[in-house]
mmCIF file of C-alpha atoms and ligand atoms in Angstrom:
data_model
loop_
_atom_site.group_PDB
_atom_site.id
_atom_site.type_symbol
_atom_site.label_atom_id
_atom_site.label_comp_id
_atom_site.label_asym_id
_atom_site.label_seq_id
_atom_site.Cartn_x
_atom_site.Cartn_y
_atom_site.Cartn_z
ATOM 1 C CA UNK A 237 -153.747 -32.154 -61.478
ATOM 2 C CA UNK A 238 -151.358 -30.247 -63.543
ATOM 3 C CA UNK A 239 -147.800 -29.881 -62.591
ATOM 4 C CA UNK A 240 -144.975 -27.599 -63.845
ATOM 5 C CA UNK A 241 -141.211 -28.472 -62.428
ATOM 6 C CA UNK A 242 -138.048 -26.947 -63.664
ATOM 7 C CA UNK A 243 -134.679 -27.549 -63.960
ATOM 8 C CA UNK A 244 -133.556 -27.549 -60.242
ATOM 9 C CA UNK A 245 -135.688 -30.881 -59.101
ATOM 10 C CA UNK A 246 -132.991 -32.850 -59.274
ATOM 11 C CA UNK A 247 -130.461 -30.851 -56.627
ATOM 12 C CA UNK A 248 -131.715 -29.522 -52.912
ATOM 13 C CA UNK A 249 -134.660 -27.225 -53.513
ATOM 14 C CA UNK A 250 -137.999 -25.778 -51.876
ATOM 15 C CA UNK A 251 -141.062 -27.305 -53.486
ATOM 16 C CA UNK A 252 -143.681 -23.684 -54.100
ATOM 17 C CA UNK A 253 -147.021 -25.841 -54.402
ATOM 18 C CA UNK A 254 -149.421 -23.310 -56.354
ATOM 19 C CA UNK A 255 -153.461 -23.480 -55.269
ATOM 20 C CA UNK A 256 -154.910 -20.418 -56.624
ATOM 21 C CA UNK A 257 -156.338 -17.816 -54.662
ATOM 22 C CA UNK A 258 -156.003 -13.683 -54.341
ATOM 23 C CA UNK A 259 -152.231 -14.407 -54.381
ATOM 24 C CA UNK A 260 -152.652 -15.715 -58.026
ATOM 25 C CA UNK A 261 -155.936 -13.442 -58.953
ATOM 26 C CA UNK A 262 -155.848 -10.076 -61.662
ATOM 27 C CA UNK A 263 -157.767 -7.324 -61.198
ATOM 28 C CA UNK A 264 -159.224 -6.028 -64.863
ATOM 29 C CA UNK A 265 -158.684 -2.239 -63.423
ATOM 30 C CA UNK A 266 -156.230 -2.523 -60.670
ATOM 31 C CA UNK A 267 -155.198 0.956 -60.596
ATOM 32 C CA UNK A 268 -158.455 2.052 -59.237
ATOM 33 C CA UNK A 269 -160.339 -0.931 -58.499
ATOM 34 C CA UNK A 270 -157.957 -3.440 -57.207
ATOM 35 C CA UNK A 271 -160.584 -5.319 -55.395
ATOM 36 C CA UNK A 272 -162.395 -6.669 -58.500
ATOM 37 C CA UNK A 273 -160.644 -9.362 -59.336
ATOM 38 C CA UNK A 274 -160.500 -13.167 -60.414
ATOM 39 C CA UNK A 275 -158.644 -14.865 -58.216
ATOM 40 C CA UNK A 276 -156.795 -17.804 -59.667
ATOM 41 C CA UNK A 277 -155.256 -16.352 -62.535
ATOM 42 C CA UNK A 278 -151.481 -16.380 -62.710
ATOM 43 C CA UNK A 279 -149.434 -19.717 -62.155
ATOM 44 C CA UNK A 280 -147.470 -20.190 -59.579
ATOM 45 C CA UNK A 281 -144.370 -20.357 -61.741
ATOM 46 C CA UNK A 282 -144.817 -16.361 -62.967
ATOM 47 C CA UNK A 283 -145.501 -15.461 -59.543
ATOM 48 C CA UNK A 284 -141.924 -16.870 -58.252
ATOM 49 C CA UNK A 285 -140.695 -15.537 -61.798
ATOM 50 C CA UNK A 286 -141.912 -11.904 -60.340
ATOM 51 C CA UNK A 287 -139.642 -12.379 -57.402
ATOM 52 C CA UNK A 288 -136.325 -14.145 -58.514
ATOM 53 C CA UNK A 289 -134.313 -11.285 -58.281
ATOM 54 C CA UNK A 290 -135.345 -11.132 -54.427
ATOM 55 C CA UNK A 291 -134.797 -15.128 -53.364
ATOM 56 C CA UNK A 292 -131.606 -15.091 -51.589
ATOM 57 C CA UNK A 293 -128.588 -16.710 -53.828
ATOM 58 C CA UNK A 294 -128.445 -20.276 -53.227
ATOM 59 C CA UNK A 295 -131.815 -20.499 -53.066
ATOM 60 C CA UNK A 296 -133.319 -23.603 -55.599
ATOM 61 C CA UNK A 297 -137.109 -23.146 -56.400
ATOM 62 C CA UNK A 298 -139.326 -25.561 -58.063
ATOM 63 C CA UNK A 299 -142.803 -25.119 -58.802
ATOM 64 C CA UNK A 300 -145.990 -27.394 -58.659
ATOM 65 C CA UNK A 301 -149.418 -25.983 -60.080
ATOM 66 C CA UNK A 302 -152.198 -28.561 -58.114
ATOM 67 C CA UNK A 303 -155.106 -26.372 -58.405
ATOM 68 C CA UNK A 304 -155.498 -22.530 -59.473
ATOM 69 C CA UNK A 305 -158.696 -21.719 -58.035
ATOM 70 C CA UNK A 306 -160.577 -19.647 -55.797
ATOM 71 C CA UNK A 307 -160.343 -20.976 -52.134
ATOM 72 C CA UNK A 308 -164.168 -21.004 -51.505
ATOM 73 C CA UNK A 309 -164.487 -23.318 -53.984
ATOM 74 C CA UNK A 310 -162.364 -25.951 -52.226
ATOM 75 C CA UNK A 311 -162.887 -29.673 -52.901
ATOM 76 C CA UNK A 312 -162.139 -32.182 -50.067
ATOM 77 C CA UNK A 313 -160.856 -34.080 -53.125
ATOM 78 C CA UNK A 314 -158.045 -31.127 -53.795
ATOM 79 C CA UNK A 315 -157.164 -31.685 -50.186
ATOM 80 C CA UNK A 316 -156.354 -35.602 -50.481
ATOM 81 C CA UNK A 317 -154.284 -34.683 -53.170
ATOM 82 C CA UNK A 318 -152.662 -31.514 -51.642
ATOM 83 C CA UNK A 319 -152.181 -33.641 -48.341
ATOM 84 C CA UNK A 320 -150.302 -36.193 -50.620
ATOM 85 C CA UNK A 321 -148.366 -33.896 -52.432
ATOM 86 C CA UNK A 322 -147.087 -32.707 -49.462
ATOM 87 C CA UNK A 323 -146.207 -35.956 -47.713
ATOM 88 C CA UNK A 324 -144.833 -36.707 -51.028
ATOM 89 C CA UNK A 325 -142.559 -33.902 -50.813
ATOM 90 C CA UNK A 326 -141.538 -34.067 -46.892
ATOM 91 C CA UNK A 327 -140.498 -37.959 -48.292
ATOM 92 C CA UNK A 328 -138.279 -36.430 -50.963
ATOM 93 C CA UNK A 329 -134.690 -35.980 -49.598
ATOM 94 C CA UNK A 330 -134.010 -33.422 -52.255
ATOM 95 C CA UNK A 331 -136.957 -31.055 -50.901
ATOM 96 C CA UNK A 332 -135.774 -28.821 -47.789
ATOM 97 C CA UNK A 333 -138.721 -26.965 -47.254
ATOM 98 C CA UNK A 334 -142.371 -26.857 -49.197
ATOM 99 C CA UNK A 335 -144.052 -23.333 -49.910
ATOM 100 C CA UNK A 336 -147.644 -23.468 -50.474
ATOM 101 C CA UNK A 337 -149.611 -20.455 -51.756
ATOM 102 C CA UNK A 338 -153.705 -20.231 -51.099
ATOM 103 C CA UNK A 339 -156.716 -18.340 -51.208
ATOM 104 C CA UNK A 340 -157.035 -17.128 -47.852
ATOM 105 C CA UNK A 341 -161.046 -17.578 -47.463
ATOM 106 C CA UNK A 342 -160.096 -21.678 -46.619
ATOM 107 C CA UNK A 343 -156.485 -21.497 -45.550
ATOM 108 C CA UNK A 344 -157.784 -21.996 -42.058
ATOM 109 C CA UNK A 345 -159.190 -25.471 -43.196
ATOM 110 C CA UNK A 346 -156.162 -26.358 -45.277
ATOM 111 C CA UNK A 347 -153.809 -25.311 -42.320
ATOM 112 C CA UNK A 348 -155.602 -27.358 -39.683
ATOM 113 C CA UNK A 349 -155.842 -30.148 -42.176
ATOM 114 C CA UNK A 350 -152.004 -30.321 -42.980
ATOM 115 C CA UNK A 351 -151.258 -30.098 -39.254
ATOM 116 C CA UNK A 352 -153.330 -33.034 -38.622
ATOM 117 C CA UNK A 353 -152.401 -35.265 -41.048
ATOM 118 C CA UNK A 354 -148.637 -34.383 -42.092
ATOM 119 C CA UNK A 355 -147.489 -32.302 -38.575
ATOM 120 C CA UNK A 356 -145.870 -34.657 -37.085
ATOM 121 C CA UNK A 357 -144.121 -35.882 -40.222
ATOM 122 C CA UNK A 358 -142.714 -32.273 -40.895
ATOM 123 C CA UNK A 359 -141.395 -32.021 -37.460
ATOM 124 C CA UNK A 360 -139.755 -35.613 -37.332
ATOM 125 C CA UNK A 361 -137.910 -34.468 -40.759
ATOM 126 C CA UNK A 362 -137.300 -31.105 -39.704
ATOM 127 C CA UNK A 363 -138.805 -29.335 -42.605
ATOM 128 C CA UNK A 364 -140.907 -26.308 -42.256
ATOM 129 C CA UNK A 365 -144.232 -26.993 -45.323
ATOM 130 C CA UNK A 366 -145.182 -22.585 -45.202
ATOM 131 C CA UNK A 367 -148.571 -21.679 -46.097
ATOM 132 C CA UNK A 368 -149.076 -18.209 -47.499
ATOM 133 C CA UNK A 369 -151.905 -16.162 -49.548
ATOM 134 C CA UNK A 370 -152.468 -12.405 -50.024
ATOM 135 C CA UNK A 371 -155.040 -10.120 -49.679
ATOM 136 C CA UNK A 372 -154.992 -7.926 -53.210
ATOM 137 C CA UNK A 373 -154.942 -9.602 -55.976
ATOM 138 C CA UNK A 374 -151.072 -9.907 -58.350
ATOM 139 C CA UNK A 375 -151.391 -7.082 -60.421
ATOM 140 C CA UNK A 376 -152.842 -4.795 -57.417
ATOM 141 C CA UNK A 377 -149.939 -1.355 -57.146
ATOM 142 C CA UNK A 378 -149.282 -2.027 -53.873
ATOM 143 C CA UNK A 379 -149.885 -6.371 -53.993
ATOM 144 C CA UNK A 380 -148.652 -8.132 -50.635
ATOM 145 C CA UNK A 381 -148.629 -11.321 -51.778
ATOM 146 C CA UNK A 382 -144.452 -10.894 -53.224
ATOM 147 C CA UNK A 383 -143.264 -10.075 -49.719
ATOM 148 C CA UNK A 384 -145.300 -12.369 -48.131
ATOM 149 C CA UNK A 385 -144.274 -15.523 -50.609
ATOM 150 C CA UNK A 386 -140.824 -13.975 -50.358
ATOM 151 C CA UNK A 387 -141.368 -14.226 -46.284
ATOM 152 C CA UNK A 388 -142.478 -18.117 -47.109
ATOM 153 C CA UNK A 389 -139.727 -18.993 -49.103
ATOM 154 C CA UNK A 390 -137.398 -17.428 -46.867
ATOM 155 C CA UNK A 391 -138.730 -19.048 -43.802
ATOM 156 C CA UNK A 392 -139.302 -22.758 -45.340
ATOM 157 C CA UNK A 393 -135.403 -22.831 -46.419
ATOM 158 C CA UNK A 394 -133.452 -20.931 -43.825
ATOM 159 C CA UNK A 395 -132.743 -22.066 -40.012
ATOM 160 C CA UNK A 396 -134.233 -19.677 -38.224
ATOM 161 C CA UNK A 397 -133.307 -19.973 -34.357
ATOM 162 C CA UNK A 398 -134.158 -23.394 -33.460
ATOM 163 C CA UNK A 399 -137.865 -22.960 -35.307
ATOM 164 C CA UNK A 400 -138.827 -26.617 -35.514
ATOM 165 C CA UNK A 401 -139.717 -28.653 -38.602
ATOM 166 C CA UNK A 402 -143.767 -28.134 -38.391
ATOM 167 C CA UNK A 403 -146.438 -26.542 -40.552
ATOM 168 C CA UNK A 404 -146.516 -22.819 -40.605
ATOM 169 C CA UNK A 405 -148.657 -19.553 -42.334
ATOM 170 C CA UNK A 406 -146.976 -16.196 -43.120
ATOM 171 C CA UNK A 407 -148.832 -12.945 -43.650
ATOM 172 C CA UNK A 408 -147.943 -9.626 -43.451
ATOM 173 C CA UNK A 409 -144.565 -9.993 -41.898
ATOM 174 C CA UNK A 410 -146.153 -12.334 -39.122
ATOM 175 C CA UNK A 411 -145.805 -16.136 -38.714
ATOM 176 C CA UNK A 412 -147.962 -18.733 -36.828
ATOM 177 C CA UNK A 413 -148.799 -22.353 -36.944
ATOM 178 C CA UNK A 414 -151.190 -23.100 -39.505
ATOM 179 C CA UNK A 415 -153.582 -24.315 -37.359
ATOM 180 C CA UNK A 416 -153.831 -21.148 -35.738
ATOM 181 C CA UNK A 417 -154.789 -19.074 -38.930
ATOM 182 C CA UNK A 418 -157.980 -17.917 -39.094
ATOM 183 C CA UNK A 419 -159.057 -14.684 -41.546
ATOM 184 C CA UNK A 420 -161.458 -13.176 -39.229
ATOM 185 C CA UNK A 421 -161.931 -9.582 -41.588
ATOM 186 C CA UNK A 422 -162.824 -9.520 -44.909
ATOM 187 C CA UNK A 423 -160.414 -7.480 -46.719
ATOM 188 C CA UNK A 424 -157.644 -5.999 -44.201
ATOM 189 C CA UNK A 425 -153.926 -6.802 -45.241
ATOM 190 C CA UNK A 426 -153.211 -8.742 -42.249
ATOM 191 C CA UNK A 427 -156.765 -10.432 -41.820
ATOM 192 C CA UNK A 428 -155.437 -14.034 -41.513
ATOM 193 C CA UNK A 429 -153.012 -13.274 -38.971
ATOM 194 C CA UNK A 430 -154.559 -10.364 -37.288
ATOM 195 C CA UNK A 431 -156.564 -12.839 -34.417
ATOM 196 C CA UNK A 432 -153.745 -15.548 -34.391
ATOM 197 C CA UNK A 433 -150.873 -16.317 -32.080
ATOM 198 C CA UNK A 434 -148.252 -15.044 -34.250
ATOM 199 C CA UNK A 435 -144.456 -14.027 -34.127
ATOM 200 C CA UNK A 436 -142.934 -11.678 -36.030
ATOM 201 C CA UNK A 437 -141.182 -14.106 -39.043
ATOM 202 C CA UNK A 438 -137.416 -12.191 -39.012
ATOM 203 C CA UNK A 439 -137.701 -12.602 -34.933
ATOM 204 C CA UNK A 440 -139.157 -15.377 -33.407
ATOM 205 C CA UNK A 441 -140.361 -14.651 -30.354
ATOM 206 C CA UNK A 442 -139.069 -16.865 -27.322
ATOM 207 C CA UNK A 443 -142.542 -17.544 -25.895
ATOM 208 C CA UNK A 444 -144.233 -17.853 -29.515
ATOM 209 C CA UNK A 445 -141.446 -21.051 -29.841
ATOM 210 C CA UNK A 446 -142.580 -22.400 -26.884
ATOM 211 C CA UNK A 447 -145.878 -22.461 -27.187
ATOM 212 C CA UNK A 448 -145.534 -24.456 -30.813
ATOM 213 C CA UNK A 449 -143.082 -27.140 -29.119
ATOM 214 C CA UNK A 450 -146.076 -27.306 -26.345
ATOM 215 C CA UNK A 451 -148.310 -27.935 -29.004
ATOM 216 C CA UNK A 452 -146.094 -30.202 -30.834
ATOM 217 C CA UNK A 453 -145.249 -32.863 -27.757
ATOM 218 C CA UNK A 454 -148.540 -33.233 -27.367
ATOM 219 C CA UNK A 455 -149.271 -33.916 -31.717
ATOM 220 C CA UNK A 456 -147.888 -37.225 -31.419
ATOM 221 C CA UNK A 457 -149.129 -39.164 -34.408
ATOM 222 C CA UNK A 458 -150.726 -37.975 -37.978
ATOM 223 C CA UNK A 459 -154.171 -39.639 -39.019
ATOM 224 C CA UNK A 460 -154.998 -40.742 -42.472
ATOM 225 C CA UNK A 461 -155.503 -38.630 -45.062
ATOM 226 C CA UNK A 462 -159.082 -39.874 -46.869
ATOM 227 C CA UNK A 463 -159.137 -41.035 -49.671
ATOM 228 C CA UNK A 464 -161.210 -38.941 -52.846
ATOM 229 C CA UNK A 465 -164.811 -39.642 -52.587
ATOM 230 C CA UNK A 466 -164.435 -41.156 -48.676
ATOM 231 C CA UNK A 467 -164.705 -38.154 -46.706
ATOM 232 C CA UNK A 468 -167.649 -37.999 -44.331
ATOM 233 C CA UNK A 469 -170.022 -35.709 -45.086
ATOM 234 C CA UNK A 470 -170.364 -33.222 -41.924
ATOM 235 C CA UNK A 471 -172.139 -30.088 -41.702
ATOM 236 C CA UNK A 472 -171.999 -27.317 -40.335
ATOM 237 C CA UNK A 473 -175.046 -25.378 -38.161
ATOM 238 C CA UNK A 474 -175.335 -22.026 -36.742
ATOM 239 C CA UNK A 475 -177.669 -21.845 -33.243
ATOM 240 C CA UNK A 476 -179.351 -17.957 -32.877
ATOM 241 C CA UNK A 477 -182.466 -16.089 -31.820
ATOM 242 C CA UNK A 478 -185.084 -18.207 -33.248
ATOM 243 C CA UNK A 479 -183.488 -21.098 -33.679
ATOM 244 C CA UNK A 480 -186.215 -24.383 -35.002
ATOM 245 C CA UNK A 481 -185.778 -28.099 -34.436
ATOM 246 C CA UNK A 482 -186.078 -28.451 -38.197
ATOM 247 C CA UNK A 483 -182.667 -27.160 -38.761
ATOM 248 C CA UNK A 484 -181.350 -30.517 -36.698
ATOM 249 C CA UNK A 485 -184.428 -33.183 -37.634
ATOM 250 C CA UNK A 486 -183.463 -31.997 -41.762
ATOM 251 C CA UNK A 487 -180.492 -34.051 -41.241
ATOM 252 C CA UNK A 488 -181.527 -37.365 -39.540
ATOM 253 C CA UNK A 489 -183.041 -39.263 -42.485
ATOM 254 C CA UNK A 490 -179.938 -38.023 -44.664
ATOM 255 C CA UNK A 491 -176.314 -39.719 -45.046
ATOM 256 C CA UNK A 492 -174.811 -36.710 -42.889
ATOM 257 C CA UNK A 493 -172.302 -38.204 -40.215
ATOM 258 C CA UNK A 494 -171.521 -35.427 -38.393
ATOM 259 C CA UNK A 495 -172.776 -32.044 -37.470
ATOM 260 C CA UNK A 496 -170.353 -29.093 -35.945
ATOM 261 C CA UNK A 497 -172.628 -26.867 -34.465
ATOM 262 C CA UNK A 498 -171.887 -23.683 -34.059
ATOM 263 C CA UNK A 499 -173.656 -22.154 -30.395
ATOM 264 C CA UNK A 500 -173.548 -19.074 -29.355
ATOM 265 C CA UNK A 501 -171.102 -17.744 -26.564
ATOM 266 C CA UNK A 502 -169.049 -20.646 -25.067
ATOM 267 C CA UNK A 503 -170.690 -22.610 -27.556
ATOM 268 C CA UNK A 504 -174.240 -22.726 -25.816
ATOM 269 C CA UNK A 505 -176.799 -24.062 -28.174
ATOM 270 C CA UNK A 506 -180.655 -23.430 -28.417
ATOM 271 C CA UNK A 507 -182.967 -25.146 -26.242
ATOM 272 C CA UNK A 508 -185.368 -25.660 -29.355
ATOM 273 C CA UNK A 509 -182.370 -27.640 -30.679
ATOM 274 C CA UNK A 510 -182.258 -30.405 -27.565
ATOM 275 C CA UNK A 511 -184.582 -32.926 -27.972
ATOM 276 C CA UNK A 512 -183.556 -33.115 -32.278
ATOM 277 C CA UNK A 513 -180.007 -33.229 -30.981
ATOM 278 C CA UNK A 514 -180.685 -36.235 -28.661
ATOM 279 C CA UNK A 515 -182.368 -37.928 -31.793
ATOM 280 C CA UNK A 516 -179.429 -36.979 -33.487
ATOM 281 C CA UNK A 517 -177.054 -39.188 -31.374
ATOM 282 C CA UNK A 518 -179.219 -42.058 -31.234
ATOM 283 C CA UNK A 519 -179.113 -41.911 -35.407
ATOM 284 C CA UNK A 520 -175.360 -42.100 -35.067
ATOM 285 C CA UNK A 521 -174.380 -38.524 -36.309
ATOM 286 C CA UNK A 522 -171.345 -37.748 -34.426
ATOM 287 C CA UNK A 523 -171.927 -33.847 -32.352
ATOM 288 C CA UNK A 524 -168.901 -31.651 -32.103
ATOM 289 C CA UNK A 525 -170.328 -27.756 -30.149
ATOM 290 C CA UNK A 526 -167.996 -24.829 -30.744
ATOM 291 C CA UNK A 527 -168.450 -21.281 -30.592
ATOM 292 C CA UNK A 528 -169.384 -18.901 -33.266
ATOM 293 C CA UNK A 529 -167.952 -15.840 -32.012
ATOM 294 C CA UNK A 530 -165.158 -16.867 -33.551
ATOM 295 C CA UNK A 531 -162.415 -16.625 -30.950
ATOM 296 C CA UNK A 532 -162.051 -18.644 -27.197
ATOM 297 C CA UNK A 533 -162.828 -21.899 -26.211
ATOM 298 C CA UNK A 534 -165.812 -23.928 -25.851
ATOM 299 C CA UNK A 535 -165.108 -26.641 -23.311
ATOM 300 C CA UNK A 536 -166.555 -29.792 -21.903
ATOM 301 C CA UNK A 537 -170.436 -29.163 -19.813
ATOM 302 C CA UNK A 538 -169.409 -25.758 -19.910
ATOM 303 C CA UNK A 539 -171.634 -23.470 -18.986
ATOM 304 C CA UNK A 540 -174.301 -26.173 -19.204
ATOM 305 C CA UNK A 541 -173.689 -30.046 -19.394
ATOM 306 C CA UNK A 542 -173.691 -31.281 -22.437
ATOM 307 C CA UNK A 543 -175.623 -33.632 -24.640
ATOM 308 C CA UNK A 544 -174.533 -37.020 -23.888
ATOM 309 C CA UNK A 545 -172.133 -37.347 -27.179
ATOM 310 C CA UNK A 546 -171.724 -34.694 -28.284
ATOM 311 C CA UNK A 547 -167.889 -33.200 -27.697
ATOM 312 C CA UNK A 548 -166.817 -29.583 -27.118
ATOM 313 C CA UNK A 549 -164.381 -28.224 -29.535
ATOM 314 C CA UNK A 550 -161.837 -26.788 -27.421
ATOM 315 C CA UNK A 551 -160.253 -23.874 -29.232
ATOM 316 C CA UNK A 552 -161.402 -24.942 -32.767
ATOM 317 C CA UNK A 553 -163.035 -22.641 -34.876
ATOM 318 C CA UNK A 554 -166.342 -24.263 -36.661
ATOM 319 C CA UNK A 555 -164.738 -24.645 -39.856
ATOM 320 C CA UNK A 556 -161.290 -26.197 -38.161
ATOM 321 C CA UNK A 557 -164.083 -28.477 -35.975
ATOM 322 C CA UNK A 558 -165.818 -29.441 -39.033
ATOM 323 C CA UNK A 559 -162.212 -30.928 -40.713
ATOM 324 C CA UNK A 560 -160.701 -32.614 -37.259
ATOM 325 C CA UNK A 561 -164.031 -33.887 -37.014
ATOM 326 C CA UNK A 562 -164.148 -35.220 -40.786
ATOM 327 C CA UNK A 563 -160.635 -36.648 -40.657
ATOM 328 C CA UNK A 564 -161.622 -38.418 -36.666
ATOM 329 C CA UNK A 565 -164.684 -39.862 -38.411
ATOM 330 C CA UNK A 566 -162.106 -41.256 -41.114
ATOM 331 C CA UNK A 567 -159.358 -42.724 -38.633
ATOM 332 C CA UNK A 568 -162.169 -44.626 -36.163
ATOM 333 C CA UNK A 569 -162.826 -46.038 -39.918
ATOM 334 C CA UNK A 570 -159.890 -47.294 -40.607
ATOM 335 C CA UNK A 571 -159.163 -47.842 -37.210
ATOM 336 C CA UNK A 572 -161.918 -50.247 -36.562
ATOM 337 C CA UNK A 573 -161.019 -52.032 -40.245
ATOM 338 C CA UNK A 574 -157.707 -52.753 -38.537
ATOM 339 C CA UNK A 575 -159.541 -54.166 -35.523
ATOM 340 C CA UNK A 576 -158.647 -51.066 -33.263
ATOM 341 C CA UNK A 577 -161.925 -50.108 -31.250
ATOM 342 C CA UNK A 578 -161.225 -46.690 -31.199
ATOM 343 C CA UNK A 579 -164.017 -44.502 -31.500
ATOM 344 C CA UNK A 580 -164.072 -40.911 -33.159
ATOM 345 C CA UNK A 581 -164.385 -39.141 -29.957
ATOM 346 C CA UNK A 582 -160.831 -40.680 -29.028
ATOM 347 C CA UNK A 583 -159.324 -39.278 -31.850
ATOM 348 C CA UNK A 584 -160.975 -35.996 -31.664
ATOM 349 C CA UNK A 585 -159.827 -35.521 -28.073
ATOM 350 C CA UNK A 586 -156.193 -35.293 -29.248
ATOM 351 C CA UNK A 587 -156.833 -32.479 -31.057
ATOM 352 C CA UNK A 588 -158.983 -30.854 -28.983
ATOM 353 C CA UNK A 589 -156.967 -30.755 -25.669
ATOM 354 C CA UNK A 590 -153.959 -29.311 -27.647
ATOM 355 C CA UNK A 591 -153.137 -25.903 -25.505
ATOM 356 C CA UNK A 592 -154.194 -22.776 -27.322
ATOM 357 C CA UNK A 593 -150.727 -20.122 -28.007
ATOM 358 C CA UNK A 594 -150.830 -17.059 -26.417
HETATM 359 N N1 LIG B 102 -161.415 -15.505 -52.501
HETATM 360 C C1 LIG B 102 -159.969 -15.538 -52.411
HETATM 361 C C2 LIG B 102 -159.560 -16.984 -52.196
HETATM 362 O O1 LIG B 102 -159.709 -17.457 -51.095
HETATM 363 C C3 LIG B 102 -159.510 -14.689 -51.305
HETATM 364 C C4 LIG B 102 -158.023 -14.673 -51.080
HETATM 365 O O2 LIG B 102 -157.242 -15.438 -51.566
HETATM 366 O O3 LIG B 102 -157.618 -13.777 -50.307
HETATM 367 O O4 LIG B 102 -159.117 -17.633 -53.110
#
């Protein structure tokens, strides 16, 4: 991990954590071909160089470069270390706010995982950790990602209404709980925000507020954050026309511990699948169903009962299911080391019962 601080770490400042991504990416031609581009280019330093003159006075940044890649090449290695950089810096008394910019292909994994395992923590200090990204890459004529870290920045260090301490995204002018961001469109300015609950960032809307405090009482603890090279391996399945047993029976003679699958609908999965999910259960993988339309709920024996075991995802998109589920698998670990017998499905069912913003 390489890290880059400057002079202002030692008086009250917002910590920008850099992690690569569009935000940080060059186009070789971006006059006419802005969307050929490497993403992961520019440090995060020269991309809060680019927008000094903009930070409101008063205003301390440091920088932190932890990864500079692109976002589909996430490591659940460069999330234990993001997700103790950030508790790291919620800790520090001198930090009033963390930034952190991202490719937005996984910032719906990232958010979900920060609000699991450092939520609470933010809230109980009172400091806002703002995830942001951008859509054309730095060097793009009209690039979004300056106003949107410029949103970040402003929104991690400045008490807006009684916004809560909590972990937040910003795009295009909008802000939601990280949890909630999901890019659901491949290239569109606002396609991370454009299918979450969001509030406008220089107007929080009353009912926006309340559904994050809802959210919040109900978040009461943070689980572990694994450790490198502990994180259960779960995969992730899609059911469709022609679905084949195979696809589940693959699995059962491997080291997978969980599968997310993804059904169709409400999250209604292929009969060919029963009778290898069944098998699955008695091996011990751990079943989470959720929906792969990509928006709604799939709840509990809804519309048919389910598999004995296997939990419904509530409002958790498959890759959000497939981290909860990942980071559950971890705490019934180190729960049951501690001589807790709580299982995974206890800890999933926080997160899954959380109410859904609207
Ligand atoms: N592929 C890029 C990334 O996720 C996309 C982006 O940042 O918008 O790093």
């Amino acid at each position: 991990m390489s890290s880059q601080e400057n002079t202002s770490e030692n008086s009250p400042h917002i910590l920008v954590l850099g992690m690569g991504g569009t935000i940080a990416g060059l186009a070789s031609r971006p006059e006419d071909k802005p969307l050929e581009y490497v993403a992961g280019q520019v440090e995060v330093g020269s991309l809060l160089a680019h927008i000094q003159s903009a930070v409101p006075e008063g205003i301390q940044l440091v920088s932190r470069q932890l990864a500079n890649i692109n976002s589909c090449n996430l490591t659940e290695a460069l999330l234990t270390q993001l997700g103790e950089a950030v508790r790291e810096a919620l800790a520090n008394a001198l930090v009033t706010g963390v930034v952190l910019t991202h490719g937005t292909d996984t910032i719906e994994e990232t958010g979900v995982f920060l609000q699991l395992t450092c939520g609470k923590y933010a809230e109980n200090l009172g400091k806002r950790v703002i995830l942001t990204g951008a859509m054309l890459p730095a060097n793009a004529p009209k690039a979004d990602g300056p106003s949107n870290l410029l949103d970040a920045i402003r929104w991690a260090s400045t008490p807006i209404d009684d916004c809560p301490g909590g972990i937040y995204a910003v795009m295009d002018g909008r802000g939601c709980m990280a949890m909630d961001l999901s890019k659901r469109h491949g290239s569109a300015l606002n396609a991370p925000i454009q299918a979450s609950p969001s509030s406008s960032v220089g107007l929080i809307n009353p009912s926006w507020l309340s559904g994050v405090k809802a959210v919040q009482a109900l978040w009461t603890e943070d689980w572990p954050i694994p450790k490198e090279g502990e994180w259960p391996w779960v995969e992730i399945l899609t059911s469709h026309a022609g679905a084949r047993p195979e696809t589940i029976t693959h699995w059962l003679n491997s080291k997978v511990k969980g599968l997310v699958l993804a059904g169709t609908g409400m999250g209604s999965l292929h009969d060919a699948w029963r009778e290898s999910l069944v098998a699955a259960v008695k091996h011990g993988i751990a079943l989470v169903r959720t929906s792969r339309t990509g928006a709604g709920e799939a709840q509990a024996n809804l519309p048919e009962k389910d598999i004995p075991g296997c939990l419904a995802s509530g409002s958790l998109s498959a890759p959000r299911a497939r981290i909860a589920l990942q980071l559950a698998l971890n705490a019934e670990k180190q729960a049951q080391t501690a001589g807790k017998s709580l299982t995974w499905q206890d800890f999933f069912a926080r997160i899954a019962v959380l109410p859904v913003i609207r």
